Short mmCIF file of C-alpha atoms in Angstrom, two decimals:
data_model
loop_
_atom_site.label_atom_id
_atom_site.label_comp_id
_atom_site.label_asym_id
_atom_site.label_seq_id
_atom_site.Cartn_x
_atom_site.Cartn_y
_atom_site.Cartn_z
CA MET I 1 -19.11 10.78 -17.60
CA LYS I 2 -16.21 9.52 -19.86
CA PRO I 3 -12.56 10.27 -18.69
CA SER I 4 -10.47 12.65 -20.63
CA VAL I 5 -7.90 10.40 -22.72
CA GLN I 6 -4.51 11.66 -23.94
CA THR I 7 -1.35 9.83 -25.21
CA ARG I 8 2.16 10.58 -24.12
CA THR I 9 5.65 9.35 -24.64
CA SER I 10 7.30 7.96 -21.61
CA ARG I 11 11.04 8.05 -20.92
CA SER I 12 10.84 4.66 -19.02
CA ILE I 13 8.20 2.18 -18.30
CA LEU I 14 9.83 -0.05 -15.49
CA THR I 15 10.08 1.61 -12.07
CA LYS I 16 11.93 0.21 -9.12
CA GLY I 17 9.82 -1.65 -6.51
CA SER I 18 9.68 0.03 -3.14
CA GLY I 19 7.30 0.42 -0.08
CA PHE I 20 4.35 -1.96 -0.04
CA LEU I 21 5.97 -3.46 -3.02
CA HIS I 22 9.59 -3.80 -2.00
CA GLY I 23 9.38 -7.52 -2.96
CA TYR I 24 9.39 -6.74 -6.52
CA SER I 25 12.35 -5.44 -8.69
CA HIS I 26 9.79 -3.30 -10.66
CA THR I 27 6.40 -2.00 -11.04
CA LEU I 28 4.95 -1.38 -14.47
CA ASN I 29 2.02 1.07 -15.18
CA PRO I 30 0.81 1.16 -18.77
CA TYR I 31 -1.50 4.04 -18.05
CA ALA I 32 -1.52 7.05 -15.78
CA GLY I 33 -4.81 7.66 -14.27
CA CYS I 34 -7.76 5.11 -13.73
CA ALA I 35 -11.14 5.32 -15.12
CA PHE I 36 -12.66 3.19 -12.47
CA GLY I 37 -12.14 6.04 -9.93
CA CYS I 38 -12.74 4.05 -6.84
CA SER I 39 -13.51 6.20 -3.95
CA TYR I 40 -11.09 4.65 -1.60
CA CYS I 41 -8.19 4.45 -4.00
CA TYR I 42 -5.05 5.29 -2.33
CA VAL I 43 -3.47 6.87 -5.37
CA ARG I 44 -5.82 9.80 -5.08
CA ARG I 45 -3.55 10.98 -2.17
CA MET I 46 -0.67 10.51 -4.25
CA PRO I 47 1.35 13.26 -6.33
CA ILE I 48 0.20 11.79 -9.60
CA ALA I 49 -3.47 12.72 -8.68
CA LEU I 50 -2.95 15.60 -6.41
CA PHE I 51 -1.03 17.71 -8.99
CA ARG I 52 -3.66 17.08 -11.77
CA GLU I 53 -6.52 19.60 -12.57
CA GLU I 54 -8.80 16.89 -12.97
CA ASP I 55 -10.43 14.79 -10.35
CA TRP I 56 -9.05 11.11 -10.20
CA GLY I 57 -11.12 8.95 -12.33
CA GLU I 58 -11.76 11.71 -14.87
CA TRP I 59 -8.61 11.33 -16.91
CA VAL I 60 -6.28 8.59 -18.18
CA ASP I 61 -3.04 9.08 -20.11
CA ILE I 62 -1.91 6.35 -22.75
CA LYS I 63 1.85 5.53 -22.41
CA GLU I 64 2.01 4.90 -26.22
CA ASN I 65 5.53 3.67 -26.24
CA ALA I 66 5.20 1.25 -23.44
CA VAL I 67 5.65 -1.84 -25.45
CA GLU I 68 8.76 -0.44 -27.23
CA LEU I 69 10.25 0.53 -23.78
CA VAL I 70 9.61 -2.90 -22.13
CA LYS I 71 11.39 -4.78 -24.98
CA LYS I 72 14.49 -2.80 -24.03
CA GLU I 73 14.14 -2.42 -20.37
CA ILE I 74 13.49 -6.00 -19.38
CA PRO I 75 16.71 -7.38 -20.84
CA LYS I 76 18.52 -4.40 -19.25
CA ALA I 77 17.28 -5.06 -16.12
CA ARG I 78 18.00 -8.79 -16.09
CA LYS I 79 21.67 -7.95 -16.21
CA LYS I 80 21.40 -6.85 -12.74
CA GLY I 81 19.49 -9.78 -11.46
CA LYS I 82 16.10 -11.37 -11.37
CA VAL I 83 13.23 -9.33 -12.89
CA SER I 84 9.89 -9.54 -10.91
CA ILE I 85 7.08 -7.05 -12.08
CA PHE I 86 3.91 -5.87 -10.16
CA MET I 87 1.42 -4.62 -12.80
CA SER I 88 -0.12 -2.21 -11.94
CA SER I 89 0.43 -0.28 -8.78
CA SER I 90 -1.45 3.04 -9.44
CA THR I 91 -3.67 2.20 -12.59
CA ASP I 92 -5.56 -0.69 -13.90
CA PRO I 93 -4.14 -2.32 -16.81
CA TYR I 94 -7.45 -3.56 -18.00
CA GLN I 95 -9.47 -0.47 -17.57
CA PRO I 96 -11.98 0.37 -20.32
CA VAL I 97 -9.53 2.27 -22.47
CA GLU I 98 -7.69 -1.07 -22.99
CA TYR I 99 -10.53 -2.42 -25.08
CA ASN I 100 -9.38 -0.01 -27.62
CA THR I 101 -5.68 0.35 -27.23
CA GLY I 102 -4.80 -3.19 -26.58
CA LEU I 103 -1.66 -1.85 -24.82
CA THR I 104 -1.56 -4.14 -21.86
CA ARG I 105 -1.92 -7.03 -24.48
CA GLY I 106 0.93 -5.72 -26.36
CA LEU I 107 3.07 -5.80 -23.21
CA LEU I 108 2.19 -9.33 -22.36
CA GLU I 109 3.02 -10.24 -25.97
CA ALA I 110 6.43 -8.52 -25.46
CA MET I 111 6.94 -10.61 -22.25
CA VAL I 112 5.97 -13.71 -23.92
CA GLU I 113 9.24 -13.10 -26.08
CA GLU I 114 11.35 -11.72 -23.29
CA PRO I 115 9.67 -12.88 -20.01
CA PRO I 116 10.31 -11.35 -16.53
CA ASP I 117 10.99 -14.07 -13.92
CA PHE I 118 7.76 -13.49 -12.47
CA LEU I 119 4.86 -11.06 -13.39
CA PHE I 120 2.00 -10.04 -10.80
CA LEU I 121 -0.99 -8.76 -12.75
CA GLN I 122 -3.25 -6.78 -10.52
CA THR I 123 -6.67 -5.79 -11.83
CA ARG I 124 -10.47 -5.62 -11.12
CA SER I 125 -11.75 -5.94 -14.75
CA PRO I 126 -12.96 -9.20 -16.20
CA LEU I 127 -11.17 -8.23 -19.50
CA VAL I 128 -8.07 -10.04 -18.15
CA SER I 129 -9.64 -13.01 -19.40
CA ARG I 130 -9.25 -11.88 -23.01
CA ASP I 131 -5.59 -12.54 -22.91
CA ILE I 132 -5.78 -16.18 -21.37
CA ASP I 133 -3.84 -17.26 -24.47
CA LEU I 134 -0.87 -15.16 -23.43
CA LEU I 135 -1.07 -15.91 -19.65
CA LYS I 136 -0.97 -19.85 -20.43
CA VAL I 137 2.34 -19.19 -22.29
CA LEU I 138 3.78 -17.24 -19.18
CA GLY I 139 2.55 -20.29 -17.13
CA SER I 140 4.14 -20.28 -13.55
CA ARG I 141 5.75 -16.99 -14.31
CA VAL I 142 2.49 -15.12 -13.97
CA MET I 143 -0.15 -14.72 -11.06
CA VAL I 144 -3.37 -12.83 -11.97
CA SER I 145 -4.95 -11.14 -8.81
CA LEU I 146 -8.47 -10.16 -9.31
CA THR I 147 -10.03 -7.59 -6.91
CA ILE I 148 -13.34 -8.76 -5.57
CA GLU I 149 -13.65 -6.68 -2.52
CA THR I 150 -17.47 -7.66 -1.95
CA ASP I 151 -19.93 -10.03 -3.38
CA LEU I 152 -22.75 -7.38 -3.04
CA ASP I 153 -23.21 -5.20 -6.10
CA SER I 154 -25.21 -2.77 -4.08
CA VAL I 155 -22.04 -2.05 -1.87
CA ARG I 156 -19.86 -1.87 -5.02
CA LYS I 157 -22.22 1.00 -6.37
CA ILE I 158 -21.64 3.12 -3.24
CA PHE I 159 -17.72 2.81 -3.22
CA ALA I 160 -16.74 2.09 -6.71
CA PRO I 161 -19.90 2.75 -9.09
CA SER I 162 -17.63 2.75 -12.27
CA ALA I 163 -15.68 -0.56 -11.40
CA PRO I 164 -16.90 -3.69 -13.36
CA PRO I 165 -20.06 -5.62 -11.70
CA ILE I 166 -19.00 -8.27 -9.30
CA ALA I 167 -20.59 -11.05 -11.17
CA ALA I 168 -18.49 -10.50 -14.35
CA ARG I 169 -15.28 -10.56 -12.20
CA LEU I 170 -16.39 -13.90 -10.39
CA ASN I 171 -17.04 -15.31 -14.12
CA ALA I 172 -13.61 -13.98 -15.06
CA LEU I 173 -11.97 -15.72 -12.07
CA LYS I 174 -13.71 -18.82 -12.66
CA GLU I 175 -12.43 -18.85 -16.30
CA LEU I 176 -9.00 -18.30 -15.37
CA ARG I 177 -8.99 -21.29 -12.83
CA ARG I 178 -10.57 -23.60 -15.52
CA GLU I 179 -7.71 -22.76 -18.05
CA GLY I 180 -5.05 -23.30 -15.40
CA ILE I 181 -3.82 -19.79 -14.98
CA PRO I 182 -2.30 -19.09 -11.46
CA SER I 183 -4.89 -16.76 -10.05
CA GLN I 184 -6.41 -15.34 -6.80
CA ALA I 185 -9.28 -13.25 -5.50
CA ALA I 186 -8.04 -10.15 -3.72
CA ILE I 187 -10.50 -8.98 -1.23
CA ALA I 188 -8.79 -5.59 -1.25
CA PRO I 189 -9.83 -3.40 0.47
CA LEU I 190 -12.40 -5.52 2.33
CA LEU I 191 -15.97 -3.92 1.99
CA PRO I 192 -19.35 -5.14 3.56
CA CYS I 193 -20.24 -8.40 2.50
CA SER I 194 -22.77 -11.47 2.87
CA GLU I 195 -21.91 -14.60 4.84
CA GLU I 196 -22.24 -16.35 1.56
CA PHE I 197 -19.19 -14.72 0.21
CA PRO I 198 -16.71 -17.38 0.95
CA ASP I 199 -18.84 -20.03 -0.81
CA LYS I 200 -19.11 -17.82 -3.80
CA LEU I 201 -15.29 -17.30 -3.92
CA SER I 202 -14.69 -21.00 -3.57
CA ASP I 203 -16.56 -21.76 -6.61
CA VAL I 204 -14.10 -19.58 -8.57
CA THR I 205 -10.69 -19.72 -6.99
CA ASN I 206 -8.27 -21.55 -4.81
CA ARG I 207 -6.44 -18.77 -3.27
CA ILE I 208 -7.48 -15.78 -1.31
CA THR I 209 -5.66 -12.40 -0.44
CA LEU I 210 -7.47 -10.34 2.32
CA ASP I 211 -6.62 -6.74 3.02
CA ASP I 212 -8.12 -3.59 4.53
CA PHE I 213 -7.73 0.02 4.61
CA PHE I 214 -5.68 0.14 7.65
CA MET I 215 -3.16 -2.44 6.34
CA GLY I 216 -3.23 -1.82 2.79
CA ASP I 217 -3.37 2.13 2.04
CA GLY I 218 0.30 2.45 2.62
CA SER I 219 -0.24 4.85 5.47
CA GLY I 220 -1.89 2.73 8.39
CA GLY I 221 -5.41 3.99 7.25
CA ASN I 222 -4.49 7.75 7.17
CA ARG I 223 -4.86 8.29 3.36
CA THR I 224 -8.46 6.63 3.80
CA GLU I 225 -9.24 8.95 6.49
CA GLN I 226 -8.31 11.84 4.34
CA LEU I 227 -10.38 10.54 1.70
CA GLY I 228 -13.63 10.60 3.76
CA ILE I 229 -14.24 6.90 3.51
CA ARG I 230 -15.29 6.64 7.18
CA LYS I 231 -17.99 9.15 6.33
CA LEU I 232 -19.31 7.01 3.40
CA PHE I 233 -19.69 4.04 5.66
CA GLU I 234 -21.55 6.20 8.20
CA GLU I 235 -23.82 7.63 5.56
CA ASN I 236 -24.78 4.26 4.42
CA GLY I 237 -25.67 2.68 7.72
CA LEU I 238 -22.15 0.55 7.51
CA SER I 239 -20.12 2.13 10.32
CA ASP I 240 -19.68 -1.30 11.90
CA TRP I 241 -17.60 -2.47 9.20
CA TYR I 242 -15.26 0.33 9.20
CA ASP I 243 -13.02 -1.26 12.10
CA ARG I 244 -9.42 -2.38 12.24
CA SER I 245 -10.82 -5.70 13.56
CA THR I 246 -13.43 -6.51 10.97
CA TYR I 247 -10.83 -8.38 8.69
CA LEU I 248 -10.42 -11.00 11.40
CA LYS I 249 -14.17 -11.65 11.39
CA ILE I 250 -14.13 -12.38 7.79
CA LYS I 251 -10.96 -14.35 7.92
CA LYS I 252 -12.81 -16.77 10.33
CA ARG I 253 -15.68 -17.01 7.78
CA LEU I 254 -13.21 -17.73 5.02
CA GLU I 255 -11.35 -20.52 7.23
CA LYS I 256 -14.38 -22.29 7.19
CA THR I 257 -14.22 -22.72 3.30
CA PHE I 258 -10.39 -22.33 2.44
CA ALA I 259 -7.31 -24.21 3.79
CA ASP I 260 -5.22 -21.94 5.99
CA ASP I 261 -2.36 -22.05 3.40
CA ALA I 262 -4.81 -20.58 0.80
CA ILE I 263 -5.61 -17.45 2.84
CA TYR I 264 -3.10 -14.51 2.73
CA ILE I 265 -3.05 -11.42 4.62
CA SER I 266 -2.33 -7.93 3.13
CA GLN I 267 0.97 -7.61 1.74
CA LYS I 268 1.87 -11.11 1.98
CA GLY I 269 -0.68 -11.88 -0.63
CA PHE I 270 0.98 -9.64 -3.28
CA PHE I 271 4.38 -10.84 -2.92
CA PRO I 272 6.31 -12.82 -5.55
CA PRO I 273 6.60 -16.83 -4.64
CA ASP I 274 10.29 -16.41 -3.97
CA GLN I 275 9.42 -13.93 -1.27
CA LEU I 276 6.97 -15.94 0.75
#
């Protein structure tokens, strides 16, 4: 089912960083809502989703004046200090509607002209590789974090059936590395995976961030419980994976393939470089 898509005018586009993302001066969400509608998404328990009639994943609002706003707001923010932006905290900037709107690309074009000190670009879509030309210009000012929470598409279909296939994401991350774009694989949240997962990741990236429901949902796992994710694990015979210690087992597997300084845990893996 295609989501309901609307356009709206926003008063502002940069929001002060706080909470899990307190290391950033601002967050930027070009859209409200997300068509990927992942079952475990912590945004489902936030006001933006709770006070909407449609279910999460069934609606998307396009912030049509986002580019105009960012051109004004970055210079204004710079007068107060460094500008570090996390895009995006409550949507995916490369969800399907981006194919038609080009809104995220427009924002990157604006940032090439008026660059922030640092941009962290978080997505689970291979569409990000479309904008490699702009990401190259931003250079060390950007980090692309591509979510690859499992290497098993059968698992992806249980928890996030509308999200892009795993193979496409792996290919996109490989292309980003080949083109010299600073990037990482975000195993976030960790889902059941095969023993070959670390080797598959080593073929496409040099940096990993590992996170799970208990560290990363902003509530110590409470939001995830409220969403019924435990039941989803149990119904699919995966209950052993729903445990606070599971990430440590996967970390040990990753350490056989990646150097210690290439593996980041939870919040640290999403911080800007000057905060590490």
